Amino acid sequence: MDRLRIGVIGLGWFGEIHCETIIGVPNLELAALCTRQPDRLAAMGAKFGVAKTYTDYNDMLADPEIDAVSICTMWDQHVGPAVAALKAGKHVFLEKPIASTVEDARTIVEAAKGAKGILFVGHIVRFNPRYRMAKQAIDAGKIGKIVALSSRRNIPAAWTPTILNKIGPIVGDAIHDTDVMLWFTGEKIVSAYAQTISVRNLTHPDIGQTMYRFASGATATLETVWCMPEKTPFDIDERMSIIGTEGIIHVQDTFPNLGIVSSDKLHSPDTTYWPEFNGVRGGALRDEFSYFAKCALAGETPVMGVPTDAAAALEATLAAEESARTGNVIRIGQG
């Protein structure tokens, strides 16, 4: 087999982006689509020329011609299709967060043990070349022992009203930086403290400020603001600093690395994660899917997107949210 026939479960805005990415990966074939909304299913089937469409993911999983699935349902609806897909012997690309509770994350991790297919969790920032190069420098000993980290991942308010009725900024976005910090340090997070601010009085707060302590004693601060002003000219303000005993690494992404000035505004679109060219997505998301396909076709266990790593990032961010609710420092694991 030189290509995987993959189906996408969940066709919201990011499920559609997954489809636009898959069609540009040579060893993947977008073979099936699934959503509970018939009108959306018909529209996406027509857009991508996919004949096999389902309103029940179990029917998709029963198809022996489907080798793999991409799961883009809401985070609190991951455990059902993920466990079912693994039991059906499919390879699974599961979007982050791995689940909405630590218990569900553990259920998914257990289901992956001994499964015929691989389970890959889509923590996309590990495929951002700037963070990959930072990891390479850390592993080479360029900055010595990590003692402090800080991150910023802020996005415009226009993006977030609908999202904030489903998930908050700490689990929704700071989980990216949490995962990368776990990757960089190779350490466990032992405590979390956070504060949140509600600006628009939506279901979840607009702003999350988080602090972690790692088992080594290193500390971290994470800023996540989901209400940057309307006229903010860039899609994301993303930065991270890693301070070691012998050096410093600073990562800065879209702030801005491309500026487009039109008659009415200055705009800086994403050029890193899933930039679109002629209807096909590239960037880090394509690299993620290429890596997933390579591992699945070769029968290799992924060393990126590892389920236990994803579960650790989820546990830390959920602890941070608990801290924001209670005002207490939350101890994690044996910390």
mmCIF file of C-alpha atoms in Angstrom:
data_model
loop_
_atom_site.group_PDB
_atom_site.id
_atom_site.type_symbol
_atom_site.label_atom_id
_atom_site.label_comp_id
_atom_site.label_asym_id
_atom_site.label_seq_id
_atom_site.Cartn_x
_atom_site.Cartn_y
_atom_site.Cartn_z
ATOM 1 C CA MET A 1 0.000 0.000 0.000
ATOM 2 C CA ASP A 2 1.398 3.393 -0.980
ATOM 3 C CA ARG A 3 -1.476 5.574 0.181
ATOM 4 C CA LEU A 4 -4.075 5.719 2.920
ATOM 5 C CA ARG A 5 -7.764 6.088 2.189
ATOM 6 C CA ILE A 6 -8.884 8.461 4.910
ATOM 7 C CA GLY A 7 -12.275 9.662 6.106
ATOM 8 C CA VAL A 8 -12.952 12.867 8.037
ATOM 9 C CA ILE A 9 -15.355 12.746 10.989
ATOM 10 C CA GLY A 10 -16.656 16.209 11.893
ATOM 11 C CA LEU A 11 -17.033 18.856 9.181
ATOM 12 C CA GLY A 12 -17.002 22.138 11.042
ATOM 13 C CA TRP A 13 -14.625 24.888 9.919
ATOM 14 C CA PHE A 14 -11.528 22.932 10.945
ATOM 15 C CA GLY A 15 -12.817 19.657 9.541
ATOM 16 C CA GLU A 16 -13.071 21.465 6.214
ATOM 17 C CA ILE A 17 -9.493 22.697 6.636
ATOM 18 C CA HIS A 18 -8.433 19.093 7.281
ATOM 19 C CA CYS A 19 -10.054 18.119 3.992
ATOM 20 C CA GLU A 20 -8.306 20.963 2.160
ATOM 21 C CA THR A 21 -5.014 19.712 3.608
ATOM 22 C CA ILE A 22 -5.525 16.012 2.931
ATOM 23 C CA ILE A 23 -6.142 16.576 -0.784
ATOM 24 C CA GLY A 24 -2.636 18.052 -1.054
ATOM 25 C CA VAL A 25 -0.810 15.117 0.586
ATOM 26 C CA PRO A 26 0.372 12.624 -2.088
ATOM 27 C CA ASN A 27 0.022 9.464 0.029
ATOM 28 C CA LEU A 28 -3.460 10.309 1.333
ATOM 29 C CA GLU A 29 -6.782 9.935 -0.476
ATOM 30 C CA LEU A 30 -9.810 11.783 0.885
ATOM 31 C CA ALA A 31 -12.204 8.848 0.604
ATOM 32 C CA ALA A 32 -15.121 9.537 2.974
ATOM 33 C CA LEU A 33 -16.851 12.274 4.967
ATOM 34 C CA CYS A 34 -19.042 12.157 8.065
ATOM 35 C CA THR A 35 -21.205 14.703 9.859
ATOM 36 C CA ARG A 36 -24.660 14.559 11.428
ATOM 37 C CA GLN A 37 -25.795 17.544 9.323
ATOM 38 C CA PRO A 38 -27.121 16.315 5.937
ATOM 39 C CA ASP A 39 -26.919 19.712 4.200
ATOM 40 C CA ARG A 40 -23.309 20.244 5.304
ATOM 41 C CA LEU A 41 -22.456 16.680 4.276
ATOM 42 C CA ALA A 42 -23.868 17.191 0.802
ATOM 43 C CA ALA A 43 -22.037 20.498 0.374
ATOM 44 C CA MET A 44 -18.669 19.089 1.465
ATOM 45 C CA GLY A 45 -19.146 15.937 -0.619
ATOM 46 C CA ALA A 46 -19.731 18.112 -3.677
ATOM 47 C CA LYS A 47 -16.849 20.451 -2.898
ATOM 48 C CA PHE A 48 -14.283 17.654 -2.561
ATOM 49 C CA GLY A 49 -15.796 15.152 -4.992
ATOM 50 C CA VAL A 50 -16.239 12.506 -2.285
ATOM 51 C CA ALA A 51 -18.960 9.929 -2.955
ATOM 52 C CA LYS A 52 -18.859 8.083 0.365
ATOM 53 C CA THR A 53 -20.711 10.233 2.881
ATOM 54 C CA TYR A 54 -22.092 9.228 6.268
ATOM 55 C CA THR A 55 -24.177 10.718 9.068
ATOM 56 C CA ASP A 56 -23.065 7.949 11.483
ATOM 57 C CA TYR A 57 -19.335 7.397 12.008
ATOM 58 C CA ASN A 58 -19.958 3.720 12.836
ATOM 59 C CA ASP A 59 -21.095 3.169 9.243
ATOM 60 C CA MET A 60 -17.873 4.757 7.985
ATOM 61 C CA LEU A 61 -15.785 2.595 10.319
ATOM 62 C CA ALA A 62 -17.517 -0.545 9.037
ATOM 63 C CA ASP A 63 -16.221 0.166 5.524
ATOM 64 C CA PRO A 64 -13.152 -2.061 4.893
ATOM 65 C CA GLU A 65 -11.955 0.342 2.183
ATOM 66 C CA ILE A 66 -11.340 3.099 4.753
ATOM 67 C CA ASP A 67 -7.834 2.794 6.223
ATOM 68 C CA ALA A 68 -7.739 5.846 8.481
ATOM 69 C CA VAL A 69 -9.849 8.616 9.962
ATOM 70 C CA SER A 70 -9.319 12.225 10.942
ATOM 71 C CA ILE A 71 -11.485 13.165 13.928
ATOM 72 C CA CYS A 72 -12.484 16.853 14.063
ATOM 73 C CA THR A 73 -15.554 16.686 16.268
ATOM 74 C CA MET A 74 -15.855 18.948 19.289
ATOM 75 C CA TRP A 75 -13.361 18.079 22.018
ATOM 76 C CA ASP A 76 -16.055 16.668 24.307
ATOM 77 C CA GLN A 77 -17.094 14.273 21.528
ATOM 78 C CA HIS A 78 -13.689 12.675 20.869
ATOM 79 C CA VAL A 79 -13.806 9.558 22.996
ATOM 80 C CA GLY A 80 -16.618 7.754 21.121
ATOM 81 C CA PRO A 81 -15.281 7.930 17.553
ATOM 82 C CA ALA A 82 -11.637 7.607 18.642
ATOM 83 C CA VAL A 83 -12.180 4.403 20.615
ATOM 84 C CA ALA A 84 -14.507 2.975 17.949
ATOM 85 C CA ALA A 85 -12.003 3.736 15.166
ATOM 86 C CA LEU A 86 -9.148 2.093 17.044
ATOM 87 C CA LYS A 87 -11.299 -0.979 17.736
ATOM 88 C CA ALA A 88 -12.139 -1.095 14.027
ATOM 89 C CA GLY A 89 -8.428 -1.252 13.193
ATOM 90 C CA LYS A 90 -8.234 2.193 11.612
ATOM 91 C CA HIS A 91 -5.325 4.612 11.900
ATOM 92 C CA VAL A 92 -6.484 7.692 13.806
ATOM 93 C CA PHE A 93 -5.519 11.348 13.482
ATOM 94 C CA LEU A 94 -7.237 12.982 16.461
ATOM 95 C CA GLU A 95 -7.351 16.758 16.751
ATOM 96 C CA LYS A 96 -6.269 18.364 20.008
ATOM 97 C CA PRO A 97 -7.266 18.503 22.799
ATOM 98 C CA ILE A 98 -7.226 14.714 23.059
ATOM 99 C CA ALA A 99 -10.454 14.873 25.118
ATOM 100 C CA SER A 100 -12.403 17.124 27.472
ATOM 101 C CA THR A 101 -11.639 15.236 30.700
ATOM 102 C CA VAL A 102 -8.611 13.442 32.087
ATOM 103 C CA GLU A 103 -10.717 10.273 32.407
ATOM 104 C CA ASP A 104 -11.704 10.345 28.725
ATOM 105 C CA ALA A 105 -8.096 11.018 27.728
ATOM 106 C CA ARG A 106 -6.999 7.940 29.660
ATOM 107 C CA THR A 107 -9.740 5.894 27.982
ATOM 108 C CA ILE A 108 -8.428 6.903 24.565
ATOM 109 C CA VAL A 109 -4.802 6.222 25.555
ATOM 110 C CA GLU A 110 -5.777 2.743 26.767
ATOM 111 C CA ALA A 111 -7.707 2.031 23.566
ATOM 112 C CA ALA A 112 -4.585 2.795 21.536
ATOM 113 C CA LYS A 113 -2.528 0.168 23.362
ATOM 114 C CA GLY A 114 -2.341 -2.916 21.209
ATOM 115 C CA ALA A 115 -4.556 -1.406 18.496
ATOM 116 C CA LYS A 116 -3.853 -2.384 14.910
ATOM 117 C CA GLY A 117 -3.805 1.253 13.808
ATOM 118 C CA ILE A 118 -1.730 4.104 15.155
ATOM 119 C CA LEU A 119 -3.137 6.998 17.212
ATOM 120 C CA PHE A 120 -1.713 10.429 16.464
ATOM 121 C CA VAL A 121 -2.898 13.542 18.327
ATOM 122 C CA GLY A 122 -2.675 16.757 16.330
ATOM 123 C CA HIS A 123 -0.569 19.118 18.404
ATOM 124 C CA ILE A 124 0.385 21.196 15.390
ATOM 125 C CA VAL A 125 2.901 23.573 17.011
ATOM 126 C CA ARG A 126 5.473 20.762 17.160
ATOM 127 C CA PHE A 127 5.458 20.932 13.350
ATOM 128 C CA ASN A 128 6.062 24.691 13.225
ATOM 129 C CA PRO A 129 9.650 24.909 11.894
ATOM 130 C CA ARG A 130 10.608 27.624 14.380
ATOM 131 C CA TYR A 131 9.656 25.474 17.376
ATOM 132 C CA ARG A 132 11.278 22.424 15.779
ATOM 133 C CA MET A 133 14.509 24.357 15.413
ATOM 134 C CA ALA A 134 14.237 25.526 19.032
ATOM 135 C CA LYS A 135 13.841 21.908 20.144
ATOM 136 C CA GLN A 136 16.864 20.946 18.073
ATOM 137 C CA ALA A 137 18.960 23.632 19.774
ATOM 138 C CA ILE A 138 17.736 22.587 23.231
ATOM 139 C CA ASP A 139 18.559 18.943 22.562
ATOM 140 C CA ALA A 140 22.037 19.982 21.385
ATOM 141 C CA GLY A 141 22.641 21.662 24.744
ATOM 142 C CA LYS A 142 22.813 25.172 23.285
ATOM 143 C CA ILE A 143 21.113 26.876 26.240
ATOM 144 C CA GLY A 144 21.951 24.525 29.092
ATOM 145 C CA LYS A 145 19.263 23.613 31.616
ATOM 146 C CA ILE A 146 15.902 25.297 31.081
ATOM 147 C CA VAL A 147 14.931 27.412 34.082
ATOM 148 C CA ALA A 148 12.095 29.633 32.772
ATOM 149 C CA LEU A 149 9.663 29.812 29.863
ATOM 150 C CA SER A 150 7.062 32.341 28.761
ATOM 151 C CA SER A 151 4.565 32.377 25.922
ATOM 152 C CA ARG A 152 1.964 34.568 24.259
ATOM 153 C CA ARG A 153 -0.782 33.253 21.968
ATOM 154 C CA ASN A 154 -3.322 36.022 21.369
ATOM 155 C CA ILE A 155 -5.984 36.232 18.668
ATOM 156 C CA PRO A 156 -8.549 38.820 17.512
ATOM 157 C CA ALA A 157 -11.979 39.036 19.168
ATOM 158 C CA ALA A 158 -13.730 38.485 15.837
ATOM 159 C CA TRP A 159 -12.528 34.868 15.764
ATOM 160 C CA THR A 160 -13.808 33.818 19.119
ATOM 161 C CA PRO A 161 -17.450 34.517 20.112
ATOM 162 C CA THR A 162 -18.682 31.143 18.857
ATOM 163 C CA ILE A 163 -15.595 29.284 20.120
ATOM 164 C CA LEU A 164 -15.855 30.784 23.599
ATOM 165 C CA ASN A 165 -19.294 29.240 24.001
ATOM 166 C CA LYS A 166 -17.626 25.832 23.585
ATOM 167 C CA ILE A 167 -14.105 26.047 25.065
ATOM 168 C CA GLY A 168 -11.968 28.518 26.998
ATOM 169 C CA PRO A 169 -8.630 30.078 26.003
ATOM 170 C CA ILE A 170 -6.470 28.011 28.382
ATOM 171 C CA VAL A 171 -7.545 24.558 27.173
ATOM 172 C CA GLY A 172 -8.365 25.900 23.721
ATOM 173 C CA ASP A 173 -5.059 27.634 22.970
ATOM 174 C CA ALA A 174 -2.615 27.648 25.898
ATOM 175 C CA ILE A 175 -2.632 23.863 25.533
ATOM 176 C CA HIS A 176 -0.430 24.398 22.459
ATOM 177 C CA ASP A 177 2.232 26.162 24.509
ATOM 178 C CA THR A 178 1.780 23.727 27.374
ATOM 179 C CA ASP A 179 2.499 20.825 25.034
ATOM 180 C CA VAL A 180 5.546 22.536 23.547
ATOM 181 C CA MET A 181 6.907 23.388 27.009
ATOM 182 C CA LEU A 182 6.532 19.756 28.071
ATOM 183 C CA TRP A 183 8.369 18.779 24.875
ATOM 184 C CA PHE A 184 11.184 21.270 25.394
ATOM 185 C CA THR A 185 11.787 20.476 29.063
ATOM 186 C CA GLY A 186 11.122 16.736 29.024
ATOM 187 C CA GLU A 187 9.662 17.354 32.491
ATOM 188 C CA LYS A 188 6.288 16.914 34.146
ATOM 189 C CA ILE A 189 4.234 19.899 35.268
ATOM 190 C CA VAL A 190 3.654 19.581 39.015
ATOM 191 C CA SER A 191 1.487 22.635 39.754
ATOM 192 C CA ALA A 192 -0.685 25.189 38.002
ATOM 193 C CA TYR A 193 -2.062 28.584 38.955
ATOM 194 C CA ALA A 194 -4.235 30.704 36.683
ATOM 195 C CA GLN A 195 -6.459 33.751 36.524
ATOM 196 C CA THR A 196 -9.089 34.553 33.908
ATOM 197 C CA ILE A 197 -10.987 37.658 32.811
ATOM 198 C CA SER A 198 -14.402 37.734 31.159
ATOM 199 C CA VAL A 199 -14.668 40.734 28.848
ATOM 200 C CA ARG A 200 -17.768 39.868 26.790
ATOM 201 C CA ASN A 201 -19.601 37.689 29.335
ATOM 202 C CA LEU A 202 -19.642 34.616 27.114
ATOM 203 C CA THR A 203 -19.747 31.036 28.397
ATOM 204 C CA HIS A 204 -15.976 31.000 28.917
ATOM 205 C CA PRO A 205 -13.658 33.926 29.825
ATOM 206 C CA ASP A 206 -11.858 35.847 27.086
ATOM 207 C CA ILE A 207 -8.455 35.918 28.787
ATOM 208 C CA GLY A 208 -6.388 33.330 30.603
ATOM 209 C CA GLN A 209 -3.083 33.918 32.408
ATOM 210 C CA THR A 210 -1.380 30.711 33.565
ATOM 211 C CA MET A 211 1.689 29.819 35.630
ATOM 212 C CA TYR A 212 3.292 26.366 35.836
ATOM 213 C CA ARG A 213 6.035 24.811 37.884
ATOM 214 C CA PHE A 214 7.903 21.845 36.429
ATOM 215 C CA ALA A 215 9.383 18.914 38.321
ATOM 216 C CA SER A 216 12.874 20.338 37.721
ATOM 217 C CA GLY A 217 11.896 23.597 39.427
ATOM 218 C CA ALA A 218 11.582 25.543 36.156
ATOM 219 C CA THR A 219 8.666 27.969 35.930
ATOM 220 C CA ALA A 220 6.488 29.143 33.061
ATOM 221 C CA THR A 221 3.970 31.884 32.324
ATOM 222 C CA LEU A 222 1.427 31.674 29.517
ATOM 223 C CA GLU A 223 -0.698 34.530 28.157
ATOM 224 C CA THR A 224 -3.815 33.752 26.126
ATOM 225 C CA VAL A 225 -6.019 36.665 25.070
ATOM 226 C CA TRP A 226 -8.975 35.892 22.809
ATOM 227 C CA CYS A 227 -10.234 39.455 22.478
ATOM 228 C CA MET A 228 -7.597 41.512 20.694
ATOM 229 C CA PRO A 229 -9.271 44.647 19.223
ATOM 230 C CA GLU A 230 -11.270 44.525 15.996
ATOM 231 C CA LYS A 231 -8.661 46.395 13.960
ATOM 232 C CA THR A 232 -5.737 44.178 15.017
ATOM 233 C CA PRO A 233 -3.924 43.698 11.688
ATOM 234 C CA PHE A 234 -2.611 40.184 12.317
ATOM 235 C CA ASP A 235 -4.347 36.844 12.828
ATOM 236 C CA ILE A 236 -2.181 35.808 15.762
ATOM 237 C CA ASP A 237 0.402 37.299 18.122
ATOM 238 C CA GLU A 238 2.494 34.240 18.940
ATOM 239 C CA ARG A 239 5.784 34.262 20.864
ATOM 240 C CA MET A 240 7.776 32.120 23.253
ATOM 241 C CA SER A 241 10.957 32.632 25.238
ATOM 242 C CA ILE A 242 12.989 29.755 26.684
ATOM 243 C CA ILE A 243 15.648 30.776 29.192
ATOM 244 C CA GLY A 244 18.417 28.373 30.109
ATOM 245 C CA THR A 245 21.443 28.468 32.353
ATOM 246 C CA GLU A 246 23.691 29.080 29.328
ATOM 247 C CA GLY A 247 21.512 30.788 26.751
ATOM 248 C CA ILE A 248 18.109 32.014 25.543
ATOM 249 C CA ILE A 249 15.830 31.077 22.660
ATOM 250 C CA HIS A 250 13.133 33.450 21.417
ATOM 251 C CA VAL A 251 10.455 32.281 18.987
ATOM 252 C CA GLN A 252 8.294 34.823 17.176
ATOM 253 C CA ASP A 253 5.822 33.808 14.537
ATOM 254 C CA THR A 254 3.074 35.823 12.865
ATOM 255 C CA PHE A 255 3.560 39.333 14.264
ATOM 256 C CA PRO A 256 3.625 39.906 11.280
ATOM 257 C CA ASN A 257 5.808 37.937 8.857
ATOM 258 C CA LEU A 258 3.636 39.009 5.918
ATOM 259 C CA GLY A 259 1.900 42.345 5.632
ATOM 260 C CA ILE A 260 -0.733 43.024 2.971
ATOM 261 C CA VAL A 261 -1.905 46.625 2.674
ATOM 262 C CA SER A 262 -5.167 47.099 0.770
ATOM 263 C CA SER A 263 -7.390 50.156 0.340
ATOM 264 C CA ASP A 264 -9.097 49.599 3.697
ATOM 265 C CA LYS A 265 -6.688 47.773 5.999
ATOM 266 C CA LEU A 266 -3.328 46.220 6.838
ATOM 267 C CA HIS A 267 -3.662 42.469 7.157
ATOM 268 C CA SER A 268 -1.174 39.798 8.185
ATOM 269 C CA PRO A 269 -2.593 36.329 7.412
ATOM 270 C CA ASP A 270 -1.241 33.047 8.732
ATOM 271 C CA THR A 271 1.696 31.773 6.695
ATOM 272 C CA THR A 272 2.748 28.984 9.050
ATOM 273 C CA TYR A 273 0.019 26.626 10.177
ATOM 274 C CA TRP A 274 -2.407 26.098 7.271
ATOM 275 C CA PRO A 275 -1.837 28.712 4.544
ATOM 276 C CA GLU A 276 -4.068 28.194 1.520
ATOM 277 C CA PHE A 277 -2.820 28.127 -2.055
ATOM 278 C CA ASN A 278 -5.351 27.497 -4.831
ATOM 279 C CA GLY A 279 -7.781 25.751 -2.496
ATOM 280 C CA VAL A 280 -5.183 23.458 -0.925
ATOM 281 C CA ARG A 281 -3.683 23.914 2.542
ATOM 282 C CA GLY A 282 0.041 23.736 3.241
ATOM 283 C CA GLY A 283 2.270 24.561 6.182
ATOM 284 C CA ALA A 284 2.533 22.750 9.482
ATOM 285 C CA LEU A 285 -0.849 21.011 9.115
ATOM 286 C CA ARG A 286 0.248 19.405 5.859
ATOM 287 C CA ASP A 287 3.502 18.342 7.524
ATOM 288 C CA GLU A 288 1.451 16.780 10.333
ATOM 289 C CA PHE A 289 -0.644 14.763 7.909
ATOM 290 C CA SER A 290 2.421 13.740 5.915
ATOM 291 C CA TYR A 291 4.082 12.498 9.107
ATOM 292 C CA PHE A 292 0.905 10.653 10.155
ATOM 293 C CA ALA A 293 0.645 8.952 6.751
ATOM 294 C CA LYS A 294 4.342 8.029 6.724
ATOM 295 C CA CYS A 295 4.121 6.383 10.161
ATOM 296 C CA ALA A 296 0.896 4.545 9.334
ATOM 297 C CA LEU A 297 2.111 3.234 5.975
ATOM 298 C CA ALA A 298 5.457 2.131 7.440
ATOM 299 C CA GLY A 299 3.900 0.558 10.534
ATOM 300 C CA GLU A 300 5.944 2.877 12.758
ATOM 301 C CA THR A 301 4.853 4.172 16.165
ATOM 302 C CA PRO A 302 4.850 7.992 16.043
ATOM 303 C CA VAL A 303 7.258 9.856 18.307
ATOM 304 C CA MET A 304 5.331 13.089 17.702
ATOM 305 C CA GLY A 305 1.665 13.456 18.581
ATOM 306 C CA VAL A 306 2.055 10.791 21.262
ATOM 307 C CA PRO A 307 -1.238 10.192 23.145
ATOM 308 C CA THR A 308 0.361 10.235 26.604
ATOM 309 C CA ASP A 309 1.971 13.611 25.837
ATOM 310 C CA ALA A 310 -1.398 14.968 24.727
ATOM 311 C CA ALA A 311 -3.027 13.649 27.900
ATOM 312 C CA ALA A 312 -0.363 15.381 30.027
ATOM 313 C CA ALA A 313 -0.991 18.716 28.290
ATOM 314 C CA LEU A 314 -4.732 18.316 28.804
ATOM 315 C CA GLU A 315 -4.303 17.512 32.505
ATOM 316 C CA ALA A 316 -2.144 20.612 33.044
ATOM 317 C CA THR A 317 -4.532 22.992 31.269
ATOM 318 C CA LEU A 318 -7.580 21.556 33.040
ATOM 319 C CA ALA A 319 -5.724 22.062 36.330
ATOM 320 C CA ALA A 320 -5.080 25.673 35.321
ATOM 321 C CA GLU A 321 -8.783 26.186 34.612
ATOM 322 C CA GLU A 322 -9.626 24.684 38.010
ATOM 323 C CA SER A 323 -7.160 27.092 39.602
ATOM 324 C CA ALA A 324 -8.841 30.048 37.896
ATOM 325 C CA ARG A 325 -12.235 28.915 39.219
ATOM 326 C CA THR A 326 -11.075 28.275 42.779
ATOM 327 C CA GLY A 327 -8.219 30.750 43.254
ATOM 328 C CA ASN A 328 -5.980 27.901 44.478
ATOM 329 C CA VAL A 329 -2.689 26.478 43.247
ATOM 330 C CA ILE A 330 -3.543 23.029 41.847
ATOM 331 C CA ARG A 331 -1.086 20.217 42.409
ATOM 332 C CA ILE A 332 -0.744 17.736 39.542
ATOM 333 C CA GLY A 333 0.201 14.080 39.936
ATOM 334 C CA GLN A 334 2.835 13.665 42.642
ATOM 335 C CA GLY A 335 3.683 17.370 42.699
#
